[in-house]
Coordinates of C-alpha atoms and ligand atoms in Angstrom, one line a residue:
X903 CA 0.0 0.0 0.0
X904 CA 1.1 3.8 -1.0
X905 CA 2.2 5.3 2.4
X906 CA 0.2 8.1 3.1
X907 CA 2.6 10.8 2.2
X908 CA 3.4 9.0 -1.1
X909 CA -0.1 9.8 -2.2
X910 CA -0.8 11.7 -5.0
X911 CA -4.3 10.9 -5.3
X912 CA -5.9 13.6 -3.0
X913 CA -7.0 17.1 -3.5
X914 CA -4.5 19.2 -0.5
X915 CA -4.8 22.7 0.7
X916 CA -3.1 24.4 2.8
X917 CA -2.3 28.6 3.1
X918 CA 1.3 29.1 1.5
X919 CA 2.1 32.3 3.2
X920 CA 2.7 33.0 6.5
X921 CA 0.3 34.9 8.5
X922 CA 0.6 38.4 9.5
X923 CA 0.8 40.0 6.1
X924 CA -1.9 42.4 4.6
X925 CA -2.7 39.2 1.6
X926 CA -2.9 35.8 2.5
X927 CA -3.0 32.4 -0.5
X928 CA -4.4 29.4 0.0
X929 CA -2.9 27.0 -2.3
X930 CA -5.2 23.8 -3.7
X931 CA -4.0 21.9 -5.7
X932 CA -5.1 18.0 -7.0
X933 CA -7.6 16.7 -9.5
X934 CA -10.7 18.1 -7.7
X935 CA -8.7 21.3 -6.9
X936 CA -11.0 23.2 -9.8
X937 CA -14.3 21.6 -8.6
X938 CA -14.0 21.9 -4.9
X939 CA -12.8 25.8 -5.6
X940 CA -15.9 25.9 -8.0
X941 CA -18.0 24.9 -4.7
X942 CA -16.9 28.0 -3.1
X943 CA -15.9 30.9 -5.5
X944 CA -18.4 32.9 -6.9
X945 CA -17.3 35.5 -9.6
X946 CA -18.1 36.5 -13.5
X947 CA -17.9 32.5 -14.9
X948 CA -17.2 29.0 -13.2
X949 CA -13.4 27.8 -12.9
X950 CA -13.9 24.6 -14.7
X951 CA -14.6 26.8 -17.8
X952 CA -11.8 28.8 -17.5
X953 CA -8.4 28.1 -19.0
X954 CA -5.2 27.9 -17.5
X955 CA -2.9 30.8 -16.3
X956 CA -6.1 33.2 -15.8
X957 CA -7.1 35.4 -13.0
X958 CA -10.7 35.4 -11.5
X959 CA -12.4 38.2 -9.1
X960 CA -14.8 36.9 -7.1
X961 CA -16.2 36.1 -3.7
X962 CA -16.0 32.9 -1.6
X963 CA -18.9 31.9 -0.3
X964 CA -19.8 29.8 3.0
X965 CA -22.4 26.6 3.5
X966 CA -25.6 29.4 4.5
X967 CA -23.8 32.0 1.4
X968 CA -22.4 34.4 4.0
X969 CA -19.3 36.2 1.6
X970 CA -16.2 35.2 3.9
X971 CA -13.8 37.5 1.6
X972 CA -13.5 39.2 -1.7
X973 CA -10.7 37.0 -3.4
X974 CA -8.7 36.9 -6.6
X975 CA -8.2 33.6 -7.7
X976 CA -5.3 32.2 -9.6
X977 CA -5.7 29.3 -12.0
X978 CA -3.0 26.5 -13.4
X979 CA -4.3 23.4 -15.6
X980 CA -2.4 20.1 -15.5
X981 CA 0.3 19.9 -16.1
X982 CA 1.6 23.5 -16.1
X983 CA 0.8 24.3 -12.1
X984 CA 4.0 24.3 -9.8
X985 CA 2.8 20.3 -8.4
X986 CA 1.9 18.8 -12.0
X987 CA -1.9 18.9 -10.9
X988 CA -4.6 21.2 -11.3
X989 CA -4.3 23.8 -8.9
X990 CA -6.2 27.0 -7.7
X991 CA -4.6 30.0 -6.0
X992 CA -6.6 31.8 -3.7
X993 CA -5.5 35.7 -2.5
X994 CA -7.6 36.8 0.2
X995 CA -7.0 39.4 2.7
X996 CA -4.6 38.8 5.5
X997 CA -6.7 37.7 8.1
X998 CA -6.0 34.3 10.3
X999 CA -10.1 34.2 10.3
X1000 CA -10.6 34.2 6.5
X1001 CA -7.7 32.0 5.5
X1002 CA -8.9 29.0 8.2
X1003 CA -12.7 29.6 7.2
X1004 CA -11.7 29.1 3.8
X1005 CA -8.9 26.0 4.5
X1006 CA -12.1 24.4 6.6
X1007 CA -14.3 25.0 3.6
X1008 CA -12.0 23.2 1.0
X1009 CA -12.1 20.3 3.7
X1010 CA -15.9 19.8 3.9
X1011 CA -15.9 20.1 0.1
X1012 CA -13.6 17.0 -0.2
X1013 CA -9.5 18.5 0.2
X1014 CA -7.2 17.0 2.6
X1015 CA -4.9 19.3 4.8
X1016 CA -1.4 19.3 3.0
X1017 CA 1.4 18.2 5.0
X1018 CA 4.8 19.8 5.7
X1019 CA 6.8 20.1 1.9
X1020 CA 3.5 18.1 0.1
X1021 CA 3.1 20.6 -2.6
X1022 CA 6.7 20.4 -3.7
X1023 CA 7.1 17.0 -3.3
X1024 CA 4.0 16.3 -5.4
X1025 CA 6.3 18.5 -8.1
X1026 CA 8.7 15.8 -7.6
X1027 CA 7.1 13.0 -7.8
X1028 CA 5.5 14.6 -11.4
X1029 CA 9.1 14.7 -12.5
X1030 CA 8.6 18.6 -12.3
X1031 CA 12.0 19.3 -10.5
X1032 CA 14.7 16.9 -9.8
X1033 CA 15.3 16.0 -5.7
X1034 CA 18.1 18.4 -5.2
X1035 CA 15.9 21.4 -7.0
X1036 CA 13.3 20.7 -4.7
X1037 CA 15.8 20.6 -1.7
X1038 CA 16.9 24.0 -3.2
X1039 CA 13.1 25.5 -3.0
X1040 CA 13.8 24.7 1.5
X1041 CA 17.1 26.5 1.5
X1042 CA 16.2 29.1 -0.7
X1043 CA 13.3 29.7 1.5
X1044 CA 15.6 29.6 4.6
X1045 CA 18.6 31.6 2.6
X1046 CA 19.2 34.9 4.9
X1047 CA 22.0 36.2 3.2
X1048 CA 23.2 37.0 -0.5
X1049 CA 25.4 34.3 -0.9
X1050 CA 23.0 31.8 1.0
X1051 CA 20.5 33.1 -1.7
X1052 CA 22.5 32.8 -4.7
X1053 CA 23.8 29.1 -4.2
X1054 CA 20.5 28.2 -3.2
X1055 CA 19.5 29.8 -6.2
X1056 CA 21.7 28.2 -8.8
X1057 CA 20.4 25.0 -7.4
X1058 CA 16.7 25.7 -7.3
X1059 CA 16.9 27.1 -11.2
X1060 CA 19.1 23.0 -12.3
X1061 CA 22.3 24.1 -12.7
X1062 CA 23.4 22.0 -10.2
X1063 CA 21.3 19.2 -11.7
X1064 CA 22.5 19.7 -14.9
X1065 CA 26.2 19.5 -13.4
X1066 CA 25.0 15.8 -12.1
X1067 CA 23.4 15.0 -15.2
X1068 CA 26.5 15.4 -17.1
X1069 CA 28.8 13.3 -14.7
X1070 CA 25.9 10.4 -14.9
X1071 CA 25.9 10.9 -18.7
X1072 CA 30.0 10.1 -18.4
X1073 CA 29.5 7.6 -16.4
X1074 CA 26.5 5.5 -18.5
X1075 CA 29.0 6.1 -21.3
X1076 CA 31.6 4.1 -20.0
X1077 CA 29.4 1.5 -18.4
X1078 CA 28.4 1.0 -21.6
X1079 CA 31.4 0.6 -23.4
X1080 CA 32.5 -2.4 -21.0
X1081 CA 28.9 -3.6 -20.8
X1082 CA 29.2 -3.7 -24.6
X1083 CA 32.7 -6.0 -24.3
X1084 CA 30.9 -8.2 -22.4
X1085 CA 28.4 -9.2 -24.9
X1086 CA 31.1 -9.9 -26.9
X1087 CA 33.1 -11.7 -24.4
X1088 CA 33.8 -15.1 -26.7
X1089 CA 35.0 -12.9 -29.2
X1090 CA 37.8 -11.6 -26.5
X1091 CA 37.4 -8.4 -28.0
X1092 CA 37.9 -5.2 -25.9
X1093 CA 35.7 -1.9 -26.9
X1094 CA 36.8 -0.1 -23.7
X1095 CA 40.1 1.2 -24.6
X1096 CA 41.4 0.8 -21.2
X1097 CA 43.4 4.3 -21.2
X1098 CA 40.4 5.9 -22.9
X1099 CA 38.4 4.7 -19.8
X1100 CA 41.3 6.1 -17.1
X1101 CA 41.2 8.7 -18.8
X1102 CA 37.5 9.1 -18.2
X1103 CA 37.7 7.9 -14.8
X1104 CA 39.9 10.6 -13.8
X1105 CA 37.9 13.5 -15.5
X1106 CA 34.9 11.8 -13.6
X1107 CA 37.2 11.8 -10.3
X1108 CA 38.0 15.1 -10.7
X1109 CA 35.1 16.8 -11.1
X1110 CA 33.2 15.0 -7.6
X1111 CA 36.7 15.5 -6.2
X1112 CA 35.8 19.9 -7.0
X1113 CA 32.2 19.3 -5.7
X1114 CA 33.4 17.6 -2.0
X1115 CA 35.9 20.3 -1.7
X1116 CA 33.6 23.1 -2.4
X1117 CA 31.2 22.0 0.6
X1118 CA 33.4 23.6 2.9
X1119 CA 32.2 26.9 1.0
X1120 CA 28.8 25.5 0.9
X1121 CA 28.4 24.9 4.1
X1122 CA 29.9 28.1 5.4
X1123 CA 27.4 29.9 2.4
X1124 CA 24.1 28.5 3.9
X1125 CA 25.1 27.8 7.8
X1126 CA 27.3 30.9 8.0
X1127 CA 31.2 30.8 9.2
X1128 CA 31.7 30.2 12.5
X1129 CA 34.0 32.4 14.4
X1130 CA 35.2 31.8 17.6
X1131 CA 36.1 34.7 19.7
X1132 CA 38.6 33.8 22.7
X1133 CA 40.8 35.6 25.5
X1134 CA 41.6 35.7 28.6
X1135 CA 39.4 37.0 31.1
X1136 CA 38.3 40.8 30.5
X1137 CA 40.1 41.5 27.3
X1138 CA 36.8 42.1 26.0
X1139 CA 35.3 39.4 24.1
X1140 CA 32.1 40.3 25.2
X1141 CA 32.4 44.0 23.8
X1142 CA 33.9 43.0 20.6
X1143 CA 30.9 40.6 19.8
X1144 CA 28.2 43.4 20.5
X1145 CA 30.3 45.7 18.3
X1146 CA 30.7 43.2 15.4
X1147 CA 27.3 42.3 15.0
X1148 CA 25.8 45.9 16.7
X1149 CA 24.1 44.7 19.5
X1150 CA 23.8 44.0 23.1
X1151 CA 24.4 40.0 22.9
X1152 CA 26.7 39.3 25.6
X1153 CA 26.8 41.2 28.8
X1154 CA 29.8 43.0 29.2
X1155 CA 31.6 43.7 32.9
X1156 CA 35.1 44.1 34.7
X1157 CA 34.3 41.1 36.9
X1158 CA 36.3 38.3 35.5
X1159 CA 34.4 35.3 34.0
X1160 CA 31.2 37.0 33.6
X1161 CA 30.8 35.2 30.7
X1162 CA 30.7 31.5 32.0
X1163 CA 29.2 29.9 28.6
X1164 CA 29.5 30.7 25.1
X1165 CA 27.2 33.5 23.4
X1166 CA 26.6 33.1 19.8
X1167 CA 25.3 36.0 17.7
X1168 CA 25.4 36.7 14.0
X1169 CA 25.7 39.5 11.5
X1170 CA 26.5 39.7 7.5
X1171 CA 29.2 41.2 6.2
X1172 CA 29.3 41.5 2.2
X1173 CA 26.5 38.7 1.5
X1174 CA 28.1 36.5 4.1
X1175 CA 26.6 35.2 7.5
X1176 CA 28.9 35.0 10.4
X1177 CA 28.4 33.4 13.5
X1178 CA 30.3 34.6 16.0
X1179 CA 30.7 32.8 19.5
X1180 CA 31.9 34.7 22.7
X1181 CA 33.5 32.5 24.6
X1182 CA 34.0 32.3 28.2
X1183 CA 37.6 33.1 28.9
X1184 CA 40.7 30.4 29.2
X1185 CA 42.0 30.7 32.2
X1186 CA 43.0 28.1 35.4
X1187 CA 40.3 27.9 38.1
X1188 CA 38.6 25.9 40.8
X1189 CA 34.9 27.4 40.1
X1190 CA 33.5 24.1 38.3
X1191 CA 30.9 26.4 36.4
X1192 CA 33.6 28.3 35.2
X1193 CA 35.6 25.4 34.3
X1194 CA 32.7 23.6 32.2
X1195 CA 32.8 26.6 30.4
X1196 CA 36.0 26.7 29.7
X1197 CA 36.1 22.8 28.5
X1198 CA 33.2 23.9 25.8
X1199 CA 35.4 27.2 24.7
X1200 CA 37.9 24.4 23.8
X1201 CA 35.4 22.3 22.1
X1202 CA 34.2 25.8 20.5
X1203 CA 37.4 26.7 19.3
X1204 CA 37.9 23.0 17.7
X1205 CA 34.6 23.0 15.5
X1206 CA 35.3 26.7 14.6
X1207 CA 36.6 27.9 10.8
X1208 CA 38.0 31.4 12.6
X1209 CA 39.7 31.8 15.5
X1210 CA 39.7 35.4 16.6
X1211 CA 42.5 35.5 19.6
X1212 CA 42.4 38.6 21.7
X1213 CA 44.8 40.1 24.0
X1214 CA 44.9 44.2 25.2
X1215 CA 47.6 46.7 24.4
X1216 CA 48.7 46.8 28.2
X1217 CA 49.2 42.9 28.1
X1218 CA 49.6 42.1 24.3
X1219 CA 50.7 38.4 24.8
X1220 CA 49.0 35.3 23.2
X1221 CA 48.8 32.3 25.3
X1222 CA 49.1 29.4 22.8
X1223 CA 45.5 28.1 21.5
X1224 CA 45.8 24.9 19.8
X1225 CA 44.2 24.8 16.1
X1226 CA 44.4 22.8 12.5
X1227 CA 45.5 24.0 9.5
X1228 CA 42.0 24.3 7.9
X1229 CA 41.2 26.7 10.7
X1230 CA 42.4 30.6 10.5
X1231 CA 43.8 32.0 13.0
X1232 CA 43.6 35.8 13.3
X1233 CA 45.6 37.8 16.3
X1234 CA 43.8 40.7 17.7
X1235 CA 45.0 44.0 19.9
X1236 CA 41.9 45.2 21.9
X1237 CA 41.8 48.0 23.7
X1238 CA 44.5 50.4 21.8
X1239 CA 42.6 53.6 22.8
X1240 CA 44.3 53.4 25.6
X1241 CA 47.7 52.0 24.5
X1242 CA 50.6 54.4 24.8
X1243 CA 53.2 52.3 22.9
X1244 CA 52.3 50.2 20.6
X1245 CA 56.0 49.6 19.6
X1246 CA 55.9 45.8 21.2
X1247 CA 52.8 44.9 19.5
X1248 CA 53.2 42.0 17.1
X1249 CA 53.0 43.4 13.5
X1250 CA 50.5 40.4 12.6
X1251 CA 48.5 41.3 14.9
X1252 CA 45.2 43.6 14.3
X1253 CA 45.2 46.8 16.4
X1254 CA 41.4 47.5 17.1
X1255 CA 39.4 49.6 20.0
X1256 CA 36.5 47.2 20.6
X1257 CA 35.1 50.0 22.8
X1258 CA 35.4 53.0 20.6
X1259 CA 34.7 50.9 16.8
X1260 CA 38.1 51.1 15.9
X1261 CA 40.4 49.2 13.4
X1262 CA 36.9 47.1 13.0
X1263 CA 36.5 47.6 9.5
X1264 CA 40.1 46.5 8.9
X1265 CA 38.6 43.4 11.1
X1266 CA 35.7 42.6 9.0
X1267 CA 37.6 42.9 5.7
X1268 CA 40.0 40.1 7.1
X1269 CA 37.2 38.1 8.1
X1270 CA 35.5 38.5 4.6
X1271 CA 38.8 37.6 2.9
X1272 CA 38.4 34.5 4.0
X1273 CA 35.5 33.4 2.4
X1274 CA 36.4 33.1 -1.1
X1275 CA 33.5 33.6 -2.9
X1276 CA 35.0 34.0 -6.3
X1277 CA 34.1 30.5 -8.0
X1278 CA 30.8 31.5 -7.4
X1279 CA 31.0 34.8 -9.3
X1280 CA 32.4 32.3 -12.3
X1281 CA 29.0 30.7 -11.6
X1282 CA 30.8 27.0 -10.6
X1283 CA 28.9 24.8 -9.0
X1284 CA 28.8 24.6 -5.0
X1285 CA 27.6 21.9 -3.0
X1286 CA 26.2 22.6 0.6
X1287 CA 24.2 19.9 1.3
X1288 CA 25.2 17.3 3.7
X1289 CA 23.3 14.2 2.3
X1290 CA 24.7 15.4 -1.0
X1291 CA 28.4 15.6 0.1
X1292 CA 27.8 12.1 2.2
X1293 CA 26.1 10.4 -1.2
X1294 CA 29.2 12.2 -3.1
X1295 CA 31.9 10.8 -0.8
X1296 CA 30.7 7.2 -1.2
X1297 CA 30.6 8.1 -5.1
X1298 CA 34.5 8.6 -4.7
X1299 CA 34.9 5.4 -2.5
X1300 CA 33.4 3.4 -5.0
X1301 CA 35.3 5.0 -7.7
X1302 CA 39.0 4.0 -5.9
X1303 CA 37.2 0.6 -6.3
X1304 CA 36.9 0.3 -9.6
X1305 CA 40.5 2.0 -9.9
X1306 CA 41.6 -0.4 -8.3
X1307 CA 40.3 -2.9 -10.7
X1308 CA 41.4 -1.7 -13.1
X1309 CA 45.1 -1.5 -12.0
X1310 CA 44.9 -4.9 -11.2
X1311 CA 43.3 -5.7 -15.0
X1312 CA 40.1 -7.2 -13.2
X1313 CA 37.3 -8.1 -16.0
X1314 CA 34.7 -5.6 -17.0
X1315 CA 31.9 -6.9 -15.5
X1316 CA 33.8 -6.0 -11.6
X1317 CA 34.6 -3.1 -13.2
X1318 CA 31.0 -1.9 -14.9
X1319 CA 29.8 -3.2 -11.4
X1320 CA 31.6 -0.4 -9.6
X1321 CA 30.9 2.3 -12.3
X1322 CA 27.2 1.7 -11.1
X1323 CA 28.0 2.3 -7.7
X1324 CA 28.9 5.6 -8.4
X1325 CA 26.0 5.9 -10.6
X1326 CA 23.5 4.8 -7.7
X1327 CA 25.0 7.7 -5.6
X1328 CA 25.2 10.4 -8.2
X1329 CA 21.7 9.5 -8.3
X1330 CA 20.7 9.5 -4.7
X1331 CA 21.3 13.2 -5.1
X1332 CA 19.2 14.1 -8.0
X1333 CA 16.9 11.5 -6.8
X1334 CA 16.5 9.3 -9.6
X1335 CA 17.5 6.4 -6.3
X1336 CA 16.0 6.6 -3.5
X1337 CA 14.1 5.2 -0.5
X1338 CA 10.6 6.6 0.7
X1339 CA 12.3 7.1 4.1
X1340 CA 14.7 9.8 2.3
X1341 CA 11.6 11.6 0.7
X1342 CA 9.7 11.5 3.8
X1343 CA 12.7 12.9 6.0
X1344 CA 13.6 15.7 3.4
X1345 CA 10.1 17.2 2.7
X1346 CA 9.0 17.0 6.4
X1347 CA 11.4 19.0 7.0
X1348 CA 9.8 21.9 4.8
X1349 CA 7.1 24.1 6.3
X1350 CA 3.6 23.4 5.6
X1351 CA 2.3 25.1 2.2
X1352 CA 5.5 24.3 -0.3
Ligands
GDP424 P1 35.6 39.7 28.2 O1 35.7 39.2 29.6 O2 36.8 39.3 27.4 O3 34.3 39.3 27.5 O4 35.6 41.3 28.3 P2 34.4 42.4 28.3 O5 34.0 42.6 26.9 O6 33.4 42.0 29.4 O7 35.2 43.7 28.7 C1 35.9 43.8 29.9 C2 36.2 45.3 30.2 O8 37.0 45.9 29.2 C3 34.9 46.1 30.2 O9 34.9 47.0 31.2 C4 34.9 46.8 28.9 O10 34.1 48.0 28.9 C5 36.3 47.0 28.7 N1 36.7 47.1 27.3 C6 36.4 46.3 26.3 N2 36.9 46.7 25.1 C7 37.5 47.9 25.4 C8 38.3 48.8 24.6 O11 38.4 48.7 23.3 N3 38.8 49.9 25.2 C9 38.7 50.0 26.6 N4 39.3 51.1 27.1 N5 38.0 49.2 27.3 C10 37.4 48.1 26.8

């Protein structure tokens, strides 16, 4: 039996904007979707005998004809509506009253509520959009910054896709030049050229090789870029996160390990979102809530990609803070308003006044520079999400595999076997494989009315 969620067979509804706003839309959309709205809209000619793409004034009507609202009503035939199906657009005025009298009226007419992500995985499952451009509809939704916006963008309009269309094209090309050998076997012929085929191989490599790399990027793009902020006691972490992201996050005092956890605020700077985290400061002592917050500043500083160290003018010494070489590391002067001599200073170091604003330009520029967003103004490809990476790194396992094979001159049936291994994970991420589990856990997580 068709779980419940796989079912296309219903009429859903369910409002697709969020309430508070001065219009509201109610979104039907499945085979009845034109008869149910014809129940309940009243205007200049029935929906059933209007065409596609056209927009209707009219009233909708209750059970005893009470007008609930003056609406305007949008209409999209089969197959050319956003799910595939027939589907009816209501605008009605932004009231929480009006859109749940009419939502209740579509369900005593014969609609079903939608759930979380229906409509756009009905689009899906119509072959409308491919499972990472409906993934890309979520993040773009969610996107809060430019570049959070424009990758999710880029995926949402197929470039992306088309990028994993063109690696499975590669890859059916070569399975089908050993599959092709092996028909032939008696004849011990051999169509795959085997340096054509490593040849291929290793443009094939290369290019899932660029698309796990760039999910560093990707993930920075649409999580934001962690920044860890971290001190001793009183340099003034505190104040230097409230100035960075212009408000009063984390409370700021004289008193030594006031801040006994970490605060985490963010900002943007140039399209990109940051999160910073004010740590509690590093320091020996025998308070245990201090000292659990000092274990999580260490764990803090581990899973950060920026480590922002600060010391004062009057005591401009680092004590050593242990990170990896895919973390920066950026040395920070605080407090140089009051700094007579700044002669002793490191030179690598960043002279700022967190108090009075400045040198904090300079600061943000160096955290900017970081991010490197310039593959993405040459439009490449850039993967951020996780499932996708995962299904891509098990693409690249299975592709030393059959590299391995091929070193070692196995035959081309253990060799095509592998090359569909990476074919079944390139297309876990388009979704041409894959369970009803993954569809249910990726839509659910959408908001009801997409
Ligand atoms: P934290 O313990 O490292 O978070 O330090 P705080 O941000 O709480 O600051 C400790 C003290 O230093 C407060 O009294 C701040 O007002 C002060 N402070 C912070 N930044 C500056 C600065 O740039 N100049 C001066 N003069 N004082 C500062």
């Amino acid at each position: 039996m068709t779980p419940e969620y796989l079912d296309t067979t219903t009429t859903i509804v369910a409002p697709t904007t969020a309430p508070g706003g001065a219009v509201m839309v109610i979104r039907l959309s499945g085979s009845r979707a034109i008869e149910i709205a014809d129940t309940l809209f009243r205007g200049r000619k029935r929906l059933c005998d209007a065409e596609g793409y056209t927009l209707h004034y009219g009233h909708i009507i209750d059970s005893q004809e009470r007008i609930v609202d003056d609406v305007v009503v949008a209409l999209f035939r089969a197959p050319h509506s956003y799910t595939g199906d027939d589907t009816v657009e209501i605008t009605t005025h932004g009231s929480e009253y009006i859109t749940t009298e009419i939502v209740r009226l579509c369900i005593e007419r014969g609609a079903t509520m939608a759930t979380a992500g229906e409509f756009t995985r009905r689009a899906f499952l119509a072959g409308k959009m491919d499972l990472s451009r409906a993934e890309a509809v979520a993040d773009i939704i969610a996107a809060d910054s430019r570049w959070s916006h424009n990758v999710a963008s880029t995926q949402m309009r197929g470039a992306y896709s088309a990028k994993f269309r063109e690696l499975r094209d590669e890859l059916l090309h070569l399975c089908s030049l050993l599959e092709l050998e092996l028909d032939f076997s008696e004849e011990d012929v051999e169509f795959a050229d085997r340096s054509t085929l490593r040849s291929l191989l290793d443009k094939v490599e290369n290019q899932i090789t660029s698309l796990t790399s760039s999910f560093t990027l990707g993930n920075a793009l649409k999580n934001g870029v962690t920044v860890a902020i971290v001190g001793k006691p009183n340099v003034g972490k505190s104040t230097l996160l409230n100035a960075l992201v212009e408000d009063d996050r984390a409370m700021v005092s004289d008193i030594a390990g006031t801040t006994r956890d970490s605060i985490e605020a963010t900002t943007v700077i140039d399209g990109i979102r940051y999160r910073f985290i004010d740590t509690a400061g590093i320091h020996t002592t025998d308070d245990k809530l201090e000292q659990m917050g000092i274990e999580r500043t260490h764990r803090m500083i581990a899973n950060a990609s920026i480590i922002l160290h600060l010391a004062t003018a009057d005591d401009p010494t680092f004590d050593s803070v242990a990170y990896d070489d895919k973390q920066h590391y950026i040395r920070v002067v605080n407090k140089i308003d009051y700094a007579t001599d700044i002669t002793d200073i490191d030179s690598d170091a960043l002279l700022i006044s967190a108090r009075m604003g400045t040198g904090l330009d300079a600061l943000r520029q160096r955290l900017r520079d970081i991010v490197d967003t310039s593959k993405l103004d040459a439009g490449s490809v850039v993967v951020t999400n996780m499932r996708h990476y995962a299904a891509l790194s098990q693409a690249l396992a299975a592709l030393s595999d059959a590299r391995r094979a091929m070193n070692v001159n196995m035959s081309g049936d253990l060799l095509s076997e592998d090359l569909r291994r990476i074919l079944h994970h390139i297309g876990e991420i388009t979704g041409e494989i894959t369970s009803d589990d993954i569809l249910h856990t990726i839509f659910s997580r959408f908001c009801i009315g997409k």
